[in-house]
mmCIF file of C-alpha atoms in Angstrom:
data_model
loop_
_atom_site.group_PDB
_atom_site.id
_atom_site.type_symbol
_atom_site.label_atom_id
_atom_site.label_comp_id
_atom_site.label_asym_id
_atom_site.label_seq_id
_atom_site.Cartn_x
_atom_site.Cartn_y
_atom_site.Cartn_z
ATOM 1 C CA MET X 21 2.371 -26.458 49.747
ATOM 2 C CA ARG X 22 4.000 -23.516 47.573
ATOM 3 C CA THR X 23 5.246 -20.684 49.811
ATOM 4 C CA ARG X 24 4.027 -17.353 48.472
ATOM 5 C CA ARG X 25 7.558 -16.909 46.810
ATOM 6 C CA GLU X 26 7.144 -20.046 44.668
ATOM 7 C CA LEU X 27 3.349 -18.989 43.805
ATOM 8 C CA LEU X 28 4.756 -15.415 42.789
ATOM 9 C CA ILE X 29 7.119 -16.960 40.684
ATOM 10 C CA ALA X 30 4.893 -19.227 38.898
ATOM 11 C CA PHE X 31 2.354 -16.473 38.438
ATOM 12 C CA GLY X 32 5.090 -14.559 36.667
ATOM 13 C CA ALA X 33 6.225 -17.377 34.329
ATOM 14 C CA GLY X 34 2.413 -17.847 33.250
ATOM 15 C CA VAL X 35 2.552 -14.473 32.692
ATOM 16 C CA LEU X 36 5.654 -14.309 30.522
ATOM 17 C CA ALA X 37 4.307 -17.569 28.670
ATOM 18 C CA ALA X 38 1.043 -15.733 27.725
ATOM 19 C CA SER X 39 2.649 -12.709 26.486
ATOM 20 C CA PHE X 40 5.139 -15.002 24.569
ATOM 21 C CA ARG X 41 2.270 -16.752 22.740
ATOM 22 C CA LEU X 42 0.726 -13.417 22.137
ATOM 23 C CA THR X 43 3.555 -11.867 20.580
ATOM 24 C CA ALA X 44 4.706 -14.862 18.711
ATOM 25 C CA GLN X 45 1.115 -14.892 16.656
ATOM 26 C CA PRO X 46 1.704 -13.824 13.078
ATOM 27 C CA ALA X 47 0.480 -10.549 12.184
ATOM 28 C CA LYS X 48 -2.649 -10.252 10.279
ATOM 29 C CA ILE X 49 -2.259 -10.356 6.245
ATOM 30 C CA PRO X 50 -3.965 -8.091 4.841
ATOM 31 C CA PHE X 51 -6.727 -9.183 2.308
ATOM 32 C CA VAL X 52 -8.025 -7.518 -1.052
ATOM 33 C CA ALA X 53 -10.836 -8.763 -2.910
ATOM 34 C CA TYR X 54 -10.631 -7.893 -6.914
ATOM 35 C CA LEU X 55 -13.902 -7.501 -8.947
ATOM 36 C CA THR X 56 -13.647 -7.049 -12.680
ATOM 37 C CA PRO X 57 -16.029 -7.699 -15.637
ATOM 38 C CA VAL X 58 -13.171 -8.367 -18.061
ATOM 39 C CA VAL X 59 -12.349 -11.501 -19.643
ATOM 40 C CA PRO X 60 -9.009 -12.746 -18.463
ATOM 41 C CA GLN X 61 -5.751 -13.472 -20.886
ATOM 42 C CA ASN X 62 -3.726 -16.166 -19.199
ATOM 43 C CA ASN X 63 -5.646 -15.489 -15.805
ATOM 44 C CA SER X 64 -4.586 -11.949 -15.595
ATOM 45 C CA ASP X 65 -5.092 -8.489 -16.947
ATOM 46 C CA TRP X 66 -2.984 -5.584 -17.350
ATOM 47 C CA ARG X 67 -5.325 -3.351 -15.258
ATOM 48 C CA LEU X 68 -4.853 -5.791 -12.416
ATOM 49 C CA GLU X 69 -1.214 -6.257 -12.990
ATOM 50 C CA ALA X 70 -1.003 -2.182 -12.824
ATOM 51 C CA PHE X 71 -2.899 -2.382 -9.609
ATOM 52 C CA LEU X 72 -0.793 -4.864 -7.982
ATOM 53 C CA GLN X 73 2.659 -2.895 -9.377
ATOM 54 C CA GLY X 74 1.359 -0.014 -7.411
ATOM 55 C CA MET X 75 0.718 -2.377 -4.137
ATOM 56 C CA ARG X 76 4.472 -3.399 -4.710
ATOM 57 C CA ASP X 77 5.184 -0.080 -4.794
ATOM 58 C CA LEU X 78 3.868 0.477 -1.236
ATOM 59 C CA GLY X 79 5.807 -2.764 -0.158
ATOM 60 C CA TYR X 80 2.728 -5.169 -0.439
ATOM 61 C CA VAL X 81 3.619 -8.281 -2.056
ATOM 62 C CA GLU X 82 1.121 -10.901 -2.698
ATOM 63 C CA GLY X 83 1.833 -14.159 -0.958
ATOM 64 C CA LYS X 84 4.123 -12.478 1.230
ATOM 65 C CA ASN X 85 2.140 -9.498 2.959
ATOM 66 C CA LEU X 86 -0.573 -9.484 0.680
ATOM 67 C CA ARG X 87 -3.580 -11.861 -0.104
ATOM 68 C CA VAL X 88 -5.153 -10.977 -3.453
ATOM 69 C CA GLU X 89 -8.524 -12.714 -4.477
ATOM 70 C CA VAL X 90 -9.841 -12.124 -8.003
ATOM 71 C CA ARG X 91 -13.146 -12.538 -9.391
ATOM 72 C CA TRP X 92 -13.561 -12.500 -13.328
ATOM 73 C CA GLY X 93 -16.999 -11.469 -14.910
ATOM 74 C CA GLU X 94 -15.511 -13.164 -18.420
ATOM 75 C CA GLY X 95 -17.358 -10.135 -20.164
ATOM 76 C CA LYS X 96 -20.833 -10.872 -18.707
ATOM 77 C CA LEU X 97 -22.345 -7.910 -17.027
ATOM 78 C CA GLU X 98 -24.818 -10.005 -15.690
ATOM 79 C CA ARG X 99 -22.545 -11.793 -13.330
ATOM 80 C CA MET X 100 -21.006 -8.965 -11.384
ATOM 81 C CA PRO X 101 -23.684 -8.932 -8.496
ATOM 82 C CA ALA X 102 -23.053 -12.803 -7.899
ATOM 83 C CA LEU X 103 -19.487 -12.569 -7.996
ATOM 84 C CA ALA X 104 -19.607 -9.508 -5.711
ATOM 85 C CA ALA X 105 -21.737 -11.064 -3.094
ATOM 86 C CA GLU X 106 -19.258 -13.969 -3.074
ATOM 87 C CA LEU X 107 -16.132 -11.631 -2.407
ATOM 88 C CA VAL X 108 -18.043 -10.201 0.291
ATOM 89 C CA ARG X 109 -18.785 -13.406 1.980
ATOM 90 C CA LEU X 110 -14.883 -13.659 2.202
ATOM 91 C CA LYS X 111 -14.560 -10.694 4.605
ATOM 92 C CA PRO X 112 -11.951 -8.742 2.713
ATOM 93 C CA ASP X 113 -10.240 -5.700 4.116
ATOM 94 C CA VAL X 114 -10.507 -3.778 0.821
ATOM 95 C CA LEU X 115 -12.446 -4.613 -2.110
ATOM 96 C CA VAL X 116 -11.326 -3.292 -5.617
ATOM 97 C CA ALA X 117 -14.062 -2.421 -8.118
ATOM 98 C CA ALA X 118 -12.849 -2.215 -11.592
ATOM 99 C CA SER X 119 -14.931 -0.312 -13.678
ATOM 100 C CA SER X 120 -18.652 1.209 -12.891
ATOM 101 C CA PRO X 121 -20.424 -1.930 -13.109
ATOM 102 C CA SER X 122 -18.351 -3.537 -10.597
ATOM 103 C CA VAL X 123 -18.638 -0.742 -8.453
ATOM 104 C CA ILE X 124 -22.559 -0.485 -8.953
ATOM 105 C CA ALA X 125 -22.507 -4.776 -7.911
ATOM 106 C CA ALA X 126 -20.199 -4.277 -4.846
ATOM 107 C CA ARG X 127 -22.337 -1.261 -3.478
ATOM 108 C CA ASP X 128 -25.309 -3.574 -3.808
ATOM 109 C CA ALA X 129 -23.674 -6.201 -2.120
ATOM 110 C CA THR X 130 -22.079 -4.326 0.781
ATOM 111 C CA ARG X 131 -22.441 -1.168 2.821
ATOM 112 C CA THR X 132 -19.482 -1.996 5.045
ATOM 113 C CA VAL X 133 -16.659 -3.407 3.055
ATOM 114 C CA PRO X 134 -14.226 -0.730 1.962
ATOM 115 C CA ILE X 135 -14.813 0.014 -1.737
ATOM 116 C CA VAL X 136 -11.817 1.465 -4.132
ATOM 117 C CA MET X 137 -12.866 2.279 -7.916
ATOM 118 C CA PRO X 138 -9.560 2.703 -9.996
ATOM 119 C CA VAL X 139 -11.950 3.973 -12.600
ATOM 120 C CA SER X 140 -15.486 5.582 -12.966
ATOM 121 C CA SER X 141 -17.417 7.452 -14.996
ATOM 122 C CA ASP X 142 -19.436 10.093 -13.184
ATOM 123 C CA PRO X 143 -19.511 8.698 -9.817
ATOM 124 C CA VAL X 144 -21.943 11.661 -8.305
ATOM 125 C CA GLY X 145 -24.160 11.501 -11.146
ATOM 126 C CA ASP X 146 -24.633 7.829 -10.887
ATOM 127 C CA GLY X 147 -25.352 8.114 -7.312
ATOM 128 C CA ILE X 148 -22.367 6.021 -5.981
ATOM 129 C CA VAL X 149 -21.027 8.822 -3.710
ATOM 130 C CA ALA X 150 -22.553 12.162 -2.534
ATOM 131 C CA SER X 151 -19.694 14.252 -3.580
ATOM 132 C CA LEU X 152 -16.024 14.064 -4.916
ATOM 133 C CA ALA X 153 -14.647 15.988 -1.881
ATOM 134 C CA ARG X 154 -16.388 14.023 0.776
ATOM 135 C CA PRO X 155 -17.583 10.847 -0.683
ATOM 136 C CA GLY X 156 -19.513 9.465 2.407
ATOM 137 C CA GLY X 157 -20.509 5.535 2.757
ATOM 138 C CA ASN X 158 -18.020 3.339 1.800
ATOM 139 C CA ILE X 159 -16.709 3.795 -1.794
ATOM 140 C CA THR X 160 -13.938 6.151 -3.032
ATOM 141 C CA GLY X 161 -11.123 5.923 -5.446
ATOM 142 C CA LEU X 162 -10.628 7.885 -9.103
ATOM 143 C CA SER X 163 -13.042 9.200 -11.677
ATOM 144 C CA MET X 164 -11.985 9.013 -15.528
ATOM 145 C CA MET X 165 -13.691 11.810 -16.146
ATOM 146 C CA ALA X 166 -12.491 15.618 -16.400
ATOM 147 C CA PRO X 167 -14.264 18.689 -17.718
ATOM 148 C CA GLU X 168 -14.941 19.196 -21.237
ATOM 149 C CA LEU X 169 -13.094 15.872 -22.202
ATOM 150 C CA GLY X 170 -16.004 15.098 -24.733
ATOM 151 C CA ALA X 171 -15.685 18.298 -26.560
ATOM 152 C CA LYS X 172 -11.734 17.857 -26.938
ATOM 153 C CA ARG X 173 -12.160 14.615 -28.508
ATOM 154 C CA LEU X 174 -14.711 15.913 -31.201
ATOM 155 C CA GLN X 175 -12.485 18.798 -31.980
ATOM 156 C CA LEU X 176 -9.312 16.670 -32.112
ATOM 157 C CA LEU X 177 -11.305 14.633 -34.663
ATOM 158 C CA ARG X 178 -12.862 17.592 -36.722
ATOM 159 C CA ASP X 179 -9.571 18.726 -37.062
ATOM 160 C CA VAL X 180 -8.140 15.728 -38.902
ATOM 161 C CA LEU X 181 -10.948 15.694 -41.117
ATOM 162 C CA PRO X 182 -11.236 17.793 -44.204
ATOM 163 C CA ALA X 183 -14.775 19.309 -44.416
ATOM 164 C CA ARG X 184 -15.574 21.429 -41.408
ATOM 165 C CA THR X 185 -19.039 19.865 -41.391
ATOM 166 C CA HIS X 186 -19.453 16.379 -39.995
ATOM 167 C CA ALA X 187 -21.483 13.356 -38.853
ATOM 168 C CA VAL X 188 -19.817 11.668 -36.194
ATOM 169 C CA GLY X 189 -21.033 8.032 -35.128
ATOM 170 C CA VAL X 190 -20.435 7.241 -31.424
ATOM 171 C CA MET X 191 -19.968 3.722 -30.435
ATOM 172 C CA TRP X 192 -21.088 2.871 -26.987
ATOM 173 C CA ASN X 193 -22.567 0.444 -24.690
ATOM 174 C CA SER X 194 -25.883 2.130 -23.286
ATOM 175 C CA ALA X 195 -26.323 -0.776 -20.636
ATOM 176 C CA TYR X 196 -22.654 -0.036 -19.062
ATOM 177 C CA LYS X 197 -23.467 1.754 -15.691
ATOM 178 C CA GLY X 198 -21.661 5.402 -16.204
ATOM 179 C CA MET X 199 -21.342 5.346 -19.741
ATOM 180 C CA GLY X 200 -24.498 7.538 -20.324
ATOM 181 C CA ALA X 201 -22.754 10.666 -18.736
ATOM 182 C CA ARG X 202 -19.989 10.320 -21.281
ATOM 183 C CA PHE X 203 -22.434 9.990 -24.143
ATOM 184 C CA ASP X 204 -24.500 12.931 -22.919
ATOM 185 C CA GLU X 205 -21.009 14.892 -22.710
ATOM 186 C CA ALA X 206 -20.305 13.937 -26.489
ATOM 187 C CA LYS X 207 -24.054 15.090 -27.692
ATOM 188 C CA ARG X 208 -23.811 18.444 -25.831
ATOM 189 C CA ALA X 209 -20.858 19.515 -27.357
ATOM 190 C CA ALA X 210 -21.530 17.991 -30.758
ATOM 191 C CA SER X 211 -24.724 20.322 -30.673
ATOM 192 C CA THR X 212 -22.227 23.581 -29.995
ATOM 193 C CA MET X 213 -19.950 22.450 -32.438
ATOM 194 C CA GLY X 214 -22.040 21.724 -35.347
ATOM 195 C CA ILE X 215 -21.593 18.142 -35.616
ATOM 196 C CA ASN X 216 -24.573 15.581 -36.416
ATOM 197 C CA LEU X 217 -23.950 12.958 -33.647
ATOM 198 C CA ARG X 218 -24.917 9.416 -34.351
ATOM 199 C CA SER X 219 -25.575 6.807 -31.737
ATOM 200 C CA ILE X 220 -24.338 3.386 -32.258
ATOM 201 C CA GLU X 221 -25.198 1.209 -29.228
ATOM 202 C CA VAL X 222 -23.004 -2.051 -28.801
ATOM 203 C CA ARG X 223 -24.038 -4.416 -25.629
ATOM 204 C CA ASP X 224 -22.344 -7.789 -26.752
ATOM 205 C CA ALA X 225 -20.220 -9.405 -29.472
ATOM 206 C CA ARG X 226 -23.023 -9.975 -31.759
ATOM 207 C CA GLU X 227 -24.689 -6.291 -31.773
ATOM 208 C CA MET X 228 -20.835 -5.134 -32.275
ATOM 209 C CA GLU X 229 -20.823 -6.753 -35.685
ATOM 210 C CA ALA X 230 -24.197 -5.543 -36.631
ATOM 211 C CA ALA X 231 -22.966 -1.966 -35.534
ATOM 212 C CA PHE X 232 -19.897 -2.414 -38.280
ATOM 213 C CA GLU X 233 -22.675 -3.174 -41.039
ATOM 214 C CA ALA X 234 -24.699 0.021 -40.038
ATOM 215 C CA VAL X 235 -21.363 2.161 -39.994
ATOM 216 C CA SER X 236 -20.195 0.527 -43.122
ATOM 217 C CA ARG X 237 -23.807 1.725 -44.798
ATOM 218 C CA GLU X 238 -24.116 4.996 -43.235
ATOM 219 C CA ARG X 239 -20.826 5.755 -43.491
ATOM 220 C CA PRO X 240 -20.125 8.920 -40.902
ATOM 221 C CA ASP X 241 -17.205 11.014 -41.270
ATOM 222 C CA GLY X 242 -15.507 9.483 -38.155
ATOM 223 C CA LEU X 243 -15.960 7.444 -35.139
ATOM 224 C CA LEU X 244 -15.846 8.075 -31.421
ATOM 225 C CA LEU X 245 -15.595 5.192 -29.498
ATOM 226 C CA LEU X 246 -16.404 5.443 -25.641
ATOM 227 C CA ALA X 247 -14.518 2.273 -24.138
ATOM 228 C CA ASP X 248 -15.887 -0.431 -22.068
ATOM 229 C CA PRO X 249 -14.879 -4.087 -21.292
ATOM 230 C CA LEU X 250 -16.291 -5.301 -24.539
ATOM 231 C CA ALA X 251 -14.629 -2.598 -26.651
ATOM 232 C CA ASN X 252 -11.170 -3.139 -24.774
ATOM 233 C CA SER X 253 -11.708 -7.138 -25.441
ATOM 234 C CA MET X 254 -12.718 -6.423 -29.097
ATOM 235 C CA ARG X 255 -10.038 -3.470 -29.596
ATOM 236 C CA ALA X 256 -7.816 -5.399 -32.472
ATOM 237 C CA ARG X 257 -11.255 -5.818 -34.322
ATOM 238 C CA ILE X 258 -12.671 -2.510 -33.908
ATOM 239 C CA VAL X 259 -9.300 -0.783 -34.815
ATOM 240 C CA GLU X 260 -8.800 -3.299 -37.850
ATOM 241 C CA PHE X 261 -12.182 -2.280 -39.052
ATOM 242 C CA ALA X 262 -11.905 1.629 -38.917
ATOM 243 C CA ARG X 263 -8.550 1.031 -41.151
ATOM 244 C CA GLU X 264 -10.336 -1.202 -43.473
ATOM 245 C CA ASN X 265 -12.987 1.103 -44.036
ATOM 246 C CA ASN X 266 -11.018 4.113 -44.048
ATOM 247 C CA LEU X 267 -12.846 5.783 -41.271
ATOM 248 C CA PRO X 268 -10.934 8.329 -38.849
ATOM 249 C CA ALA X 269 -11.638 7.416 -35.245
ATOM 250 C CA ILE X 270 -10.760 8.826 -31.658
ATOM 251 C CA TYR X 271 -10.883 6.347 -28.504
ATOM 252 C CA GLU X 272 -10.663 7.119 -25.163
ATOM 253 C CA THR X 273 -7.619 5.448 -24.059
ATOM 254 C CA ARG X 274 -4.152 4.960 -25.325
ATOM 255 C CA GLU X 275 -4.323 1.181 -25.682
ATOM 256 C CA PHE X 276 -6.369 1.616 -29.293
ATOM 257 C CA VAL X 277 -3.727 3.617 -30.656
ATOM 258 C CA GLU X 278 -0.866 1.455 -29.433
ATOM 259 C CA ALA X 279 -3.303 -1.243 -31.632
ATOM 260 C CA GLY X 280 -2.958 0.451 -34.649
ATOM 261 C CA GLY X 281 -5.437 3.496 -33.821
ATOM 262 C CA LEU X 282 -5.512 7.061 -35.167
ATOM 263 C CA MET X 283 -5.928 8.816 -31.982
ATOM 264 C CA SER X 284 -7.007 8.979 -28.290
ATOM 265 C CA TYR X 285 -7.700 11.708 -25.793
ATOM 266 C CA GLY X 286 -7.716 10.418 -22.058
ATOM 267 C CA PRO X 287 -6.852 9.623 -18.721
ATOM 268 C CA ASN X 288 -3.802 7.275 -18.493
ATOM 269 C CA ILE X 289 -6.140 3.749 -17.511
ATOM 270 C CA GLU X 290 -2.820 1.902 -16.346
ATOM 271 C CA ALA X 291 -1.537 4.990 -14.257
ATOM 272 C CA GLN X 292 -4.942 5.145 -12.653
ATOM 273 C CA TYR X 293 -4.876 1.513 -11.533
ATOM 274 C CA ARG X 294 -1.633 2.170 -9.948
ATOM 275 C CA ARG X 295 -3.126 5.017 -8.210
ATOM 276 C CA ALA X 296 -5.990 2.794 -6.675
ATOM 277 C CA ALA X 297 -3.368 1.037 -4.577
ATOM 278 C CA TYR X 298 -2.675 4.005 -2.505
ATOM 279 C CA TYR X 299 -6.466 4.155 -1.626
ATOM 280 C CA VAL X 300 -6.255 0.463 -0.371
ATOM 281 C CA ASP X 301 -2.892 1.401 1.679
ATOM 282 C CA ARG X 302 -4.636 4.374 3.358
ATOM 283 C CA ILE X 303 -7.533 2.069 3.909
ATOM 284 C CA LEU X 304 -5.625 -0.662 5.518
ATOM 285 C CA LYS X 305 -3.802 1.970 7.423
ATOM 286 C CA GLY X 306 -7.012 2.996 9.256
ATOM 287 C CA ALA X 307 -8.228 5.786 6.711
ATOM 288 C CA LYS X 308 -12.350 5.926 6.215
ATOM 289 C CA PRO X 309 -13.262 5.735 2.208
ATOM 290 C CA SER X 310 -15.885 8.252 3.158
ATOM 291 C CA GLU X 311 -13.195 10.684 3.970
ATOM 292 C CA LEU X 312 -10.967 10.051 1.288
ATOM 293 C CA PRO X 313 -11.825 12.798 -1.733
ATOM 294 C CA ILE X 314 -12.416 11.189 -5.021
ATOM 295 C CA GLU X 315 -9.567 12.026 -7.764
ATOM 296 C CA GLN X 316 -10.368 13.165 -11.005
ATOM 297 C CA PRO X 317 -7.160 12.716 -13.975
ATOM 298 C CA ALA X 318 -4.137 14.147 -12.795
ATOM 299 C CA LYS X 319 -3.131 13.921 -16.168
ATOM 300 C CA ILE X 320 -4.937 13.935 -19.837
ATOM 301 C CA GLU X 321 -2.754 12.336 -22.500
ATOM 302 C CA LEU X 322 -3.265 12.634 -26.417
ATOM 303 C CA LEU X 323 -1.701 10.001 -28.817
ATOM 304 C CA VAL X 324 -1.309 9.997 -32.494
ATOM 305 C CA ASN X 325 -0.531 7.189 -34.569
ATOM 306 C CA LEU X 326 0.957 8.827 -37.774
ATOM 307 C CA ARG X 327 1.277 5.070 -39.527
ATOM 308 C CA THR X 328 -2.180 4.879 -39.351
ATOM 309 C CA ALA X 329 -2.668 8.968 -40.528
ATOM 310 C CA LYS X 330 -0.666 7.789 -43.580
ATOM 311 C CA ALA X 331 -2.678 4.925 -44.297
ATOM 312 C CA LEU X 332 -6.078 6.969 -44.089
ATOM 313 C CA GLY X 333 -4.777 9.603 -46.129
ATOM 314 C CA ILE X 334 -4.813 12.247 -43.196
ATOM 315 C CA LYS X 335 -2.346 14.903 -42.502
ATOM 316 C CA VAL X 336 -2.498 15.821 -38.934
ATOM 317 C CA PRO X 337 -1.995 19.334 -38.236
ATOM 318 C CA THR X 338 0.970 20.396 -36.720
ATOM 319 C CA SER X 339 -0.832 22.101 -33.577
ATOM 320 C CA ILE X 340 -1.834 18.622 -32.777
ATOM 321 C CA LEU X 341 1.637 17.004 -33.211
ATOM 322 C CA ALA X 342 3.008 19.698 -31.035
ATOM 323 C CA THR X 343 0.661 18.938 -28.257
ATOM 324 C CA ALA X 344 1.061 14.888 -28.107
ATOM 325 C CA ASP X 345 2.313 13.184 -25.244
ATOM 326 C CA ARG X 346 3.137 10.460 -27.772
ATOM 327 C CA VAL X 347 3.436 10.319 -31.466
ATOM 328 C CA ILE X 348 3.576 6.644 -32.947
ATOM 329 C CA GLU X 349 5.915 6.939 -36.583
#
């Protein structure tokens, strides 16, 4: 029979062993799901890379202290609900929903998994959140809309056109959740500026080619393009079309100007995807998405491509060049 002293020693050893086993267990690796409607290039995308860089800046390294699962929509918006449901079943700590269709699909798939949106059009108007200051629910992140963006784009476009009364075509995807607010903003601005706005709706690649034919026939004075995953995937073709048809165009994001477009005015989307990492980090550390205010763009940037302006026979006013964040010469 063991003595009382031997029993106490055995008990203490058991407690120490159990404590050692508990402390020896590896820490749980944060699990982030990423849902996007875009078509990947070599199984990646610059927006995803910007988000991952943002995570690395905060100390998270994929494969080391971060697990990431990505689902691509391949440009097919109808796939988003099934992909969102698939990711939710994996039980991620946070679901990053890249673009409004991803956000809607993620919201419909879960009301408990925290959702971070790097970009969104009109999250309040679209019924995604209760307010920008206090989103409520399980969704937070960033919006790409800011007051008077539509009016400023039309003003910039009008300032480079030779006449003072214009017809401007707006190419946009009416099936893309959130884009309606951006089109309506441009439409309201056009009515106050005396611009005849023509709606050019494009929902898939076939309609894009049909839209090109319509624009060639109707010949608006200028073009405003509202970007979505389809337009982003076809930006080289869109820029080429505008150049071939001697059509001055303004875009929402810098990527079109870097591809040869005339002008862009809007938020830096790459910076917004990096900033989304801040929200993911806050949530992983215990913050509630319902209490994290949605940010609007901190900086709106203007890019001008003077090479394209010269090819189009356009003289860009010095007032525009003086305020441009980047001029490509």
